[in-house]
mmCIF file of C-alpha atoms and ligand atoms in Angstrom:
data_model
loop_
_atom_site.group_PDB
_atom_site.id
_atom_site.type_symbol
_atom_site.label_atom_id
_atom_site.label_comp_id
_atom_site.label_asym_id
_atom_site.label_seq_id
_atom_site.Cartn_x
_atom_site.Cartn_y
_atom_site.Cartn_z
ATOM 1 C CA MET F 1254 18.177 -6.629 10.222
ATOM 2 C CA THR F 1255 16.807 -5.844 13.695
ATOM 3 C CA ARG F 1256 13.139 -6.786 13.887
ATOM 4 C CA VAL F 1257 10.716 -5.366 16.446
ATOM 5 C CA VAL F 1258 7.055 -6.181 17.023
ATOM 6 C CA ILE F 1259 5.024 -3.301 18.424
ATOM 7 C CA SER F 1260 1.606 -3.842 19.965
ATOM 8 C CA VAL F 1261 -0.280 -0.572 19.444
ATOM 9 C CA GLY F 1262 -3.354 -0.367 21.682
ATOM 10 C CA GLY F 1263 -6.435 0.804 19.789
ATOM 11 C CA SER F 1264 -7.136 3.222 22.639
ATOM 12 C CA VAL F 1265 -3.834 5.058 22.108
ATOM 13 C CA LEU F 1266 -4.047 5.059 18.305
ATOM 14 C CA ILE F 1267 -7.611 6.367 18.081
ATOM 15 C CA PRO F 1268 -8.762 7.505 21.539
ATOM 16 C CA ASN F 1269 -12.055 8.527 19.886
ATOM 17 C CA LEU F 1270 -13.252 9.527 16.435
ATOM 18 C CA GLU F 1271 -12.849 13.234 17.221
ATOM 19 C CA GLN F 1272 -9.256 12.768 18.341
ATOM 20 C CA ASN F 1273 -6.734 10.395 16.779
ATOM 21 C CA ARG F 1274 -2.984 9.988 16.942
ATOM 22 C CA LEU F 1275 -2.562 8.314 13.538
ATOM 23 C CA LYS F 1276 -0.103 10.886 12.157
ATOM 24 C CA ALA F 1277 1.969 10.915 15.360
ATOM 25 C CA TRP F 1278 2.087 7.100 15.294
ATOM 26 C CA ALA F 1279 3.059 7.068 11.619
ATOM 27 C CA ASP F 1280 5.916 9.531 12.319
ATOM 28 C CA ALA F 1281 7.157 7.426 15.244
ATOM 29 C CA LEU F 1282 7.169 4.177 13.236
ATOM 30 C CA ILE F 1283 8.756 5.835 10.179
ATOM 31 C CA ASN F 1284 11.592 7.047 12.468
ATOM 32 C CA LEU F 1285 12.278 3.432 13.423
ATOM 33 C CA THR F 1286 12.297 2.348 9.760
ATOM 34 C CA LYS F 1287 14.726 5.158 8.901
ATOM 35 C CA ALA F 1288 17.004 3.903 11.702
ATOM 36 C CA GLY F 1289 17.131 0.489 9.959
ATOM 37 C CA ILE F 1290 14.576 -1.430 12.069
ATOM 38 C CA GLN F 1291 12.088 -3.814 10.427
ATOM 39 C CA VAL F 1292 8.829 -2.820 12.116
ATOM 40 C CA PHE F 1293 5.796 -5.063 12.642
ATOM 41 C CA ALA F 1294 2.842 -3.146 14.153
ATOM 42 C CA VAL F 1295 -0.056 -5.113 15.653
ATOM 43 C CA VAL F 1296 -3.040 -2.835 16.148
ATOM 44 C CA GLY F 1297 -5.756 -3.273 18.810
ATOM 45 C CA GLY F 1298 -9.451 -2.498 18.652
ATOM 46 C CA GLY F 1299 -9.694 0.077 21.458
ATOM 47 C CA GLY F 1300 -13.015 1.621 22.518
ATOM 48 C CA GLU F 1301 -14.659 0.839 19.174
ATOM 49 C CA ALA F 1302 -14.089 -2.922 19.625
ATOM 50 C CA ARG F 1303 -15.395 -2.719 23.186
ATOM 51 C CA ARG F 1304 -18.532 -0.889 22.003
ATOM 52 C CA TYR F 1305 -19.248 -3.487 19.311
ATOM 53 C CA ILE F 1306 -18.598 -6.360 21.725
ATOM 54 C CA ASN F 1307 -21.058 -4.788 24.197
ATOM 55 C CA VAL F 1308 -23.655 -4.807 21.398
ATOM 56 C CA CYS F 1309 -22.856 -8.520 20.829
ATOM 57 C CA ARG F 1310 -23.488 -9.218 24.540
ATOM 58 C CA ASP F 1311 -26.763 -7.298 24.306
ATOM 59 C CA ILE F 1312 -28.042 -9.589 21.564
ATOM 60 C CA GLU F 1313 -26.610 -12.647 23.368
ATOM 61 C CA LEU F 1314 -24.206 -13.531 20.594
ATOM 62 C CA ASP F 1315 -21.720 -16.296 21.442
ATOM 63 C CA GLU F 1316 -18.237 -15.242 22.577
ATOM 64 C CA ALA F 1317 -16.362 -16.603 19.538
ATOM 65 C CA THR F 1318 -18.554 -14.672 17.075
ATOM 66 C CA SER F 1319 -18.154 -11.563 19.263
ATOM 67 C CA ASP F 1320 -14.371 -12.070 19.052
ATOM 68 C CA GLU F 1321 -14.629 -12.301 15.234
ATOM 69 C CA ILE F 1322 -16.351 -8.908 15.269
ATOM 70 C CA GLY F 1323 -13.597 -7.565 17.575
ATOM 71 C CA ILE F 1324 -10.977 -8.852 15.100
ATOM 72 C CA LYS F 1325 -12.674 -6.981 12.231
ATOM 73 C CA ILE F 1326 -12.425 -3.736 14.224
ATOM 74 C CA THR F 1327 -8.697 -4.312 14.861
ATOM 75 C CA ARG F 1328 -8.266 -4.765 11.088
ATOM 76 C CA ILE F 1329 -10.100 -1.510 10.369
ATOM 77 C CA ASN F 1330 -7.682 0.246 12.752
ATOM 78 C CA ALA F 1331 -4.783 -1.514 11.001
ATOM 79 C CA MET F 1332 -6.016 -0.153 7.642
ATOM 80 C CA LEU F 1333 -6.149 3.369 9.071
ATOM 81 C CA LEU F 1334 -2.550 3.108 10.302
ATOM 82 C CA ILE F 1335 -1.472 1.799 6.875
ATOM 83 C CA GLY F 1336 -3.219 4.823 5.348
ATOM 84 C CA ALA F 1337 -1.292 7.197 7.630
ATOM 85 C CA LEU F 1338 2.040 5.449 6.922
ATOM 86 C CA LYS F 1339 1.558 5.870 3.141
ATOM 87 C CA ASP F 1340 4.448 4.368 1.135
ATOM 88 C CA TYR F 1341 6.312 3.269 4.271
ATOM 89 C CA ALA F 1342 3.742 0.512 4.909
ATOM 90 C CA TYR F 1343 2.995 -2.658 3.013
ATOM 91 C CA PRO F 1344 -0.343 -1.657 1.438
ATOM 92 C CA CYS F 1345 -2.589 -4.257 3.047
ATOM 93 C CA ALA F 1346 -3.030 -5.589 6.567
ATOM 94 C CA ALA F 1347 -1.644 -9.091 7.158
ATOM 95 C CA GLU F 1348 -4.296 -11.575 8.271
ATOM 96 C CA SER F 1349 -1.925 -14.350 9.345
ATOM 97 C CA TYR F 1350 1.621 -14.730 10.656
ATOM 98 C CA SER F 1351 2.808 -16.220 7.359
ATOM 99 C CA GLU F 1352 1.385 -13.236 5.457
ATOM 100 C CA ALA F 1353 3.164 -10.880 7.872
ATOM 101 C CA LYS F 1354 6.489 -12.612 7.222
ATOM 102 C CA GLN F 1355 5.894 -12.580 3.473
ATOM 103 C CA PHE F 1356 4.961 -8.865 3.471
ATOM 104 C CA ALA F 1357 8.130 -8.072 5.460
ATOM 105 C CA LEU F 1358 10.245 -9.187 2.482
ATOM 106 C CA SER F 1359 9.270 -5.829 0.940
ATOM 107 C CA GLY F 1360 11.246 -4.086 3.711
ATOM 108 C CA LYS F 1361 8.182 -1.971 4.479
ATOM 109 C CA ILE F 1362 6.361 -1.635 7.799
ATOM 110 C CA VAL F 1363 3.968 -4.575 8.211
ATOM 111 C CA VAL F 1364 0.673 -3.836 9.971
ATOM 112 C CA MET F 1365 -1.879 -6.351 11.210
ATOM 113 C CA GLY F 1366 -4.758 -6.705 13.646
ATOM 114 C CA GLY F 1367 -6.191 -9.775 15.364
ATOM 115 C CA VAL F 1368 -5.918 -13.323 14.058
ATOM 116 C CA THR F 1369 -8.037 -15.835 15.944
ATOM 117 C CA PRO F 1370 -10.837 -15.772 18.589
ATOM 118 C CA GLY F 1371 -10.147 -16.234 22.285
ATOM 119 C CA GLN F 1372 -7.217 -13.851 22.694
ATOM 120 C CA THR F 1373 -6.173 -10.234 22.227
ATOM 121 C CA THR F 1374 -3.674 -8.506 19.961
ATOM 122 C CA ASP F 1375 -1.052 -8.775 22.766
ATOM 123 C CA ALA F 1376 -0.986 -12.531 22.130
ATOM 124 C CA VAL F 1377 -0.754 -11.898 18.364
ATOM 125 C CA SER F 1378 2.279 -9.676 19.012
ATOM 126 C CA ALA F 1379 3.972 -12.266 21.210
ATOM 127 C CA VAL F 1380 3.488 -15.047 18.602
ATOM 128 C CA LEU F 1381 4.599 -12.765 15.771
ATOM 129 C CA ALA F 1382 7.753 -11.873 17.743
ATOM 130 C CA GLU F 1383 8.491 -15.594 18.100
ATOM 131 C CA GLU F 1384 7.806 -16.364 14.416
ATOM 132 C CA THR F 1385 9.889 -13.500 13.067
ATOM 133 C CA GLY F 1386 12.766 -13.926 15.536
ATOM 134 C CA ALA F 1387 12.238 -10.358 16.738
ATOM 135 C CA SER F 1388 14.741 -8.943 19.193
ATOM 136 C CA MET F 1389 11.966 -7.309 21.218
ATOM 137 C CA MET F 1390 8.226 -6.992 21.634
ATOM 138 C CA VAL F 1391 7.019 -3.537 22.652
ATOM 139 C CA ASN F 1392 3.599 -3.071 24.225
ATOM 140 C CA MET F 1393 2.289 0.476 23.886
ATOM 141 C CA THR F 1394 -0.961 1.209 25.650
ATOM 142 C CA ALA F 1395 -2.398 3.843 27.993
ATOM 143 C CA VAL F 1396 -0.034 3.144 30.942
ATOM 144 C CA ASP F 1397 3.592 4.048 31.555
ATOM 145 C CA GLY F 1398 4.657 0.612 32.796
ATOM 146 C CA ILE F 1399 3.600 -2.443 34.776
ATOM 147 C CA TYR F 1400 2.441 -1.834 38.345
ATOM 148 C CA SER F 1401 2.052 -4.145 41.349
ATOM 149 C CA ALA F 1402 -1.696 -3.307 41.308
ATOM 150 C CA ASP F 1403 -4.022 -1.062 39.306
ATOM 151 C CA PRO F 1404 -2.656 2.436 40.120
ATOM 152 C CA LYS F 1405 -6.081 3.981 39.428
ATOM 153 C CA LYS F 1406 -7.604 1.916 42.230
ATOM 154 C CA ASP F 1407 -4.650 1.448 44.584
ATOM 155 C CA PRO F 1408 -2.517 4.551 45.309
ATOM 156 C CA SER F 1409 0.173 2.375 46.958
ATOM 157 C CA ALA F 1410 0.766 0.457 43.673
ATOM 158 C CA LYS F 1411 4.432 0.491 42.674
ATOM 159 C CA LYS F 1412 5.840 0.592 39.160
ATOM 160 C CA TYR F 1413 8.361 -2.078 38.172
ATOM 161 C CA ASP F 1414 11.447 -1.141 36.170
ATOM 162 C CA VAL F 1415 12.218 -4.825 35.556
ATOM 163 C CA LEU F 1416 10.186 -8.024 35.977
ATOM 164 C CA THR F 1417 10.936 -11.665 35.176
ATOM 165 C CA PRO F 1418 8.432 -13.423 32.859
ATOM 166 C CA GLN F 1419 7.377 -15.629 35.796
ATOM 167 C CA GLY F 1420 6.938 -12.487 37.928
ATOM 168 C CA LEU F 1421 4.589 -11.103 35.256
ATOM 169 C CA ILE F 1422 2.589 -14.366 35.096
ATOM 170 C CA ASP F 1423 2.237 -14.345 38.929
ATOM 171 C CA LEU F 1424 1.031 -10.734 38.794
ATOM 172 C CA ILE F 1425 -1.585 -11.514 36.113
ATOM 173 C CA MET F 1426 -2.852 -14.528 38.079
ATOM 174 C CA LYS F 1427 -3.150 -12.382 41.229
ATOM 175 C CA GLU F 1428 -4.990 -9.614 39.343
ATOM 176 C CA LYS F 1429 -7.340 -12.152 37.687
ATOM 177 C CA MET F 1430 -8.804 -12.772 41.148
ATOM 178 C CA ASN F 1431 -9.953 -9.140 41.297
ATOM 179 C CA ALA F 1432 -13.169 -8.583 39.334
ATOM 180 C CA GLY F 1433 -12.889 -5.896 36.687
ATOM 181 C CA SER F 1434 -9.097 -5.866 36.816
ATOM 182 C CA ASN F 1435 -7.443 -4.684 33.649
ATOM 183 C CA MET F 1436 -3.884 -5.971 33.222
ATOM 184 C CA VAL F 1437 -1.543 -4.321 30.743
ATOM 185 C CA ILE F 1438 -0.862 -7.646 29.051
ATOM 186 C CA ASP F 1439 -2.871 -10.848 28.745
ATOM 187 C CA LEU F 1440 -1.856 -14.227 30.153
ATOM 188 C CA VAL F 1441 -1.365 -15.903 26.749
ATOM 189 C CA ALA F 1442 1.086 -13.165 25.743
ATOM 190 C CA ALA F 1443 2.921 -13.433 29.084
ATOM 191 C CA LYS F 1444 3.316 -17.209 28.691
ATOM 192 C CA ILE F 1445 4.637 -16.857 25.135
ATOM 193 C CA THR F 1446 7.065 -14.199 26.380
ATOM 194 C CA GLU F 1447 8.304 -16.668 28.981
ATOM 195 C CA ARG F 1448 8.893 -19.525 26.520
ATOM 196 C CA SER F 1449 10.360 -17.401 23.713
ATOM 197 C CA GLY F 1450 12.852 -15.552 25.898
ATOM 198 C CA ILE F 1451 12.178 -12.433 23.794
ATOM 199 C CA PRO F 1452 12.126 -9.368 26.051
ATOM 200 C CA LEU F 1453 8.823 -7.537 26.415
ATOM 201 C CA VAL F 1454 8.955 -3.800 26.955
ATOM 202 C CA VAL F 1455 6.016 -1.671 28.126
ATOM 203 C CA ILE F 1456 6.139 1.987 27.054
ATOM 204 C CA ASP F 1457 3.460 4.692 27.416
ATOM 205 C CA GLY F 1458 1.584 4.685 24.081
ATOM 206 C CA ARG F 1459 -0.126 8.025 24.730
ATOM 207 C CA ASN F 1460 3.112 9.591 23.511
ATOM 208 C CA PRO F 1461 4.135 7.646 20.354
ATOM 209 C CA ALA F 1462 7.513 9.454 20.145
ATOM 210 C CA LEU F 1463 8.643 7.583 23.291
ATOM 211 C CA ILE F 1464 9.269 4.483 21.167
ATOM 212 C CA SER F 1465 11.900 6.128 18.993
ATOM 213 C CA ASP F 1466 13.310 7.899 22.075
ATOM 214 C CA ALA F 1467 13.930 4.432 23.572
ATOM 215 C CA LEU F 1468 14.845 2.247 20.581
ATOM 216 C CA VAL F 1469 16.868 4.823 18.634
ATOM 217 C CA GLY F 1470 17.628 7.566 21.169
ATOM 218 C CA GLY F 1471 18.445 5.319 24.144
ATOM 219 C CA LYS F 1472 16.089 7.180 26.532
ATOM 220 C CA PHE F 1473 13.897 4.439 27.987
ATOM 221 C CA SER F 1474 11.229 4.814 30.634
ATOM 222 C CA GLY F 1475 8.819 1.953 31.227
ATOM 223 C CA THR F 1476 9.033 -1.678 32.314
ATOM 224 C CA VAL F 1477 11.201 -4.455 30.867
ATOM 225 C CA VAL F 1478 10.039 -8.060 31.244
ATOM 226 C CA GLY F 1479 12.728 -10.657 30.600
ATOM 227 C CA GLU F 1480 15.610 -12.686 31.937
ATOM 228 C CA LYS F 1481 17.963 -10.716 29.669
ATOM 229 C CA ILE F 1482 17.632 -6.942 29.855
ATOM 230 C CA PRO F 1483 17.992 -5.279 26.422
ATOM 231 C CA LYS F 1484 20.346 -2.359 25.884
ATOM 232 C CA PHE F 1485 18.948 0.925 24.570
ATOM 233 C CA PRO F 1486 19.401 2.134 21.870
ATOM 234 C CA ILE F 1487 18.873 -1.202 20.127
ATOM 235 C CA VAL F 1488 20.427 -0.109 16.813
HETATM 236 P P1 LIG P 362 -7.672 -5.948 21.487
HETATM 237 O O1 LIG P 362 -6.386 -6.620 21.334
HETATM 238 O O2 LIG P 362 -7.784 -4.527 21.122
HETATM 239 O O3 LIG P 362 -8.172 -6.151 22.980
HETATM 240 O O4 LIG P 362 -8.775 -6.765 20.704
HETATM 241 P P2 LIG P 362 -8.051 -5.176 24.224
HETATM 242 O O5 LIG P 362 -7.640 -6.007 25.383
HETATM 243 O O6 LIG P 362 -9.319 -4.405 24.310
HETATM 244 O O7 LIG P 362 -6.789 -4.234 23.862
HETATM 245 P P3 LIG P 362 -6.532 -2.616 23.851
HETATM 246 O O8 LIG P 362 -7.438 -1.982 24.869
HETATM 247 O O9 LIG P 362 -6.785 -2.153 22.424
HETATM 248 O O10 LIG P 362 -5.073 -2.523 24.223
HETATM 249 C C1 LIG P 362 -10.158 -6.400 20.720
HETATM 250 C C2 LIG P 362 -11.006 -7.641 20.772
HETATM 251 O O11 LIG P 362 -10.888 -8.376 19.543
HETATM 252 C C3 LIG P 362 -10.914 -9.771 19.797
HETATM 253 C C4 LIG P 362 -11.159 -9.925 21.297
HETATM 254 O O12 LIG P 362 -12.565 -10.012 21.500
HETATM 255 C C5 LIG P 362 -10.615 -8.626 21.860
HETATM 256 O O13 LIG P 362 -11.180 -8.293 23.102
HETATM 257 N N1 LIG P 362 -9.655 -10.412 19.330
HETATM 258 C C6 LIG P 362 -8.545 -9.661 19.024
HETATM 259 C C7 LIG P 362 -9.612 -11.794 19.151
HETATM 260 O O14 LIG P 362 -10.579 -12.499 19.433
HETATM 261 N N2 LIG P 362 -8.460 -12.364 18.652
HETATM 262 C C8 LIG P 362 -7.375 -11.640 18.320
HETATM 263 O O15 LIG P 362 -6.368 -12.227 17.833
HETATM 264 C C9 LIG P 362 -7.409 -10.253 18.536
#
């Protein structure tokens, strides 16, 4: 069975408590399941995690404990997505990679949040892709691809259709030099992508339907990171 790990940014799942895209995300993931794909969704913490982590900074909490609080928020978001997926999801959020693999034996969509301090859910997705032998890792956040610089700050930034894993690592290292830079993917995830050889695909998560358009419909728009370029549709 084709396995895919999808990193769902908290900011595109629940932009704020007045506006959420849970039902649209559930529909998009259910479409993949119906097409015969084993889906693993790794959910981020979004604005809520950032707000809680700011409170941690305010009370001078150490970084690792602040990360633990961030992880709890990602798991709350994971529970909400499970709720929206109803019977299509395994009924509880996996808290480790081994649990995720075990839950996948049910054939249902497996949802999880963060795992361990010092990283983000992008790294969780990259490790999970390696552990499950996924054919692809898809990163869905509030951008339509990877750019040479932050397009909000630099109007001359250009979007890449394809990047090598080393090209992505170089880009992250360059951006790290710029204070306040916000890369689409973190360095740990980029390094795991390089060693695993599993292609990483960046698709605009503000429109959840774009994932089934690409994976099932063959209409892809975004950035592919990898030595081997995947063919769309993948099933
Ligand atoms: P996210 O993965 O949501 O971080 O985790 P992010 O970069 O803000 O991602 P987007 O914006 O949703 O795409 C939220 C926080 O939870 C902690 C970190 O503190 C992270 O910033 N976390 C998450 C961990 O410490 N370990 C994990 O495995 C996951």
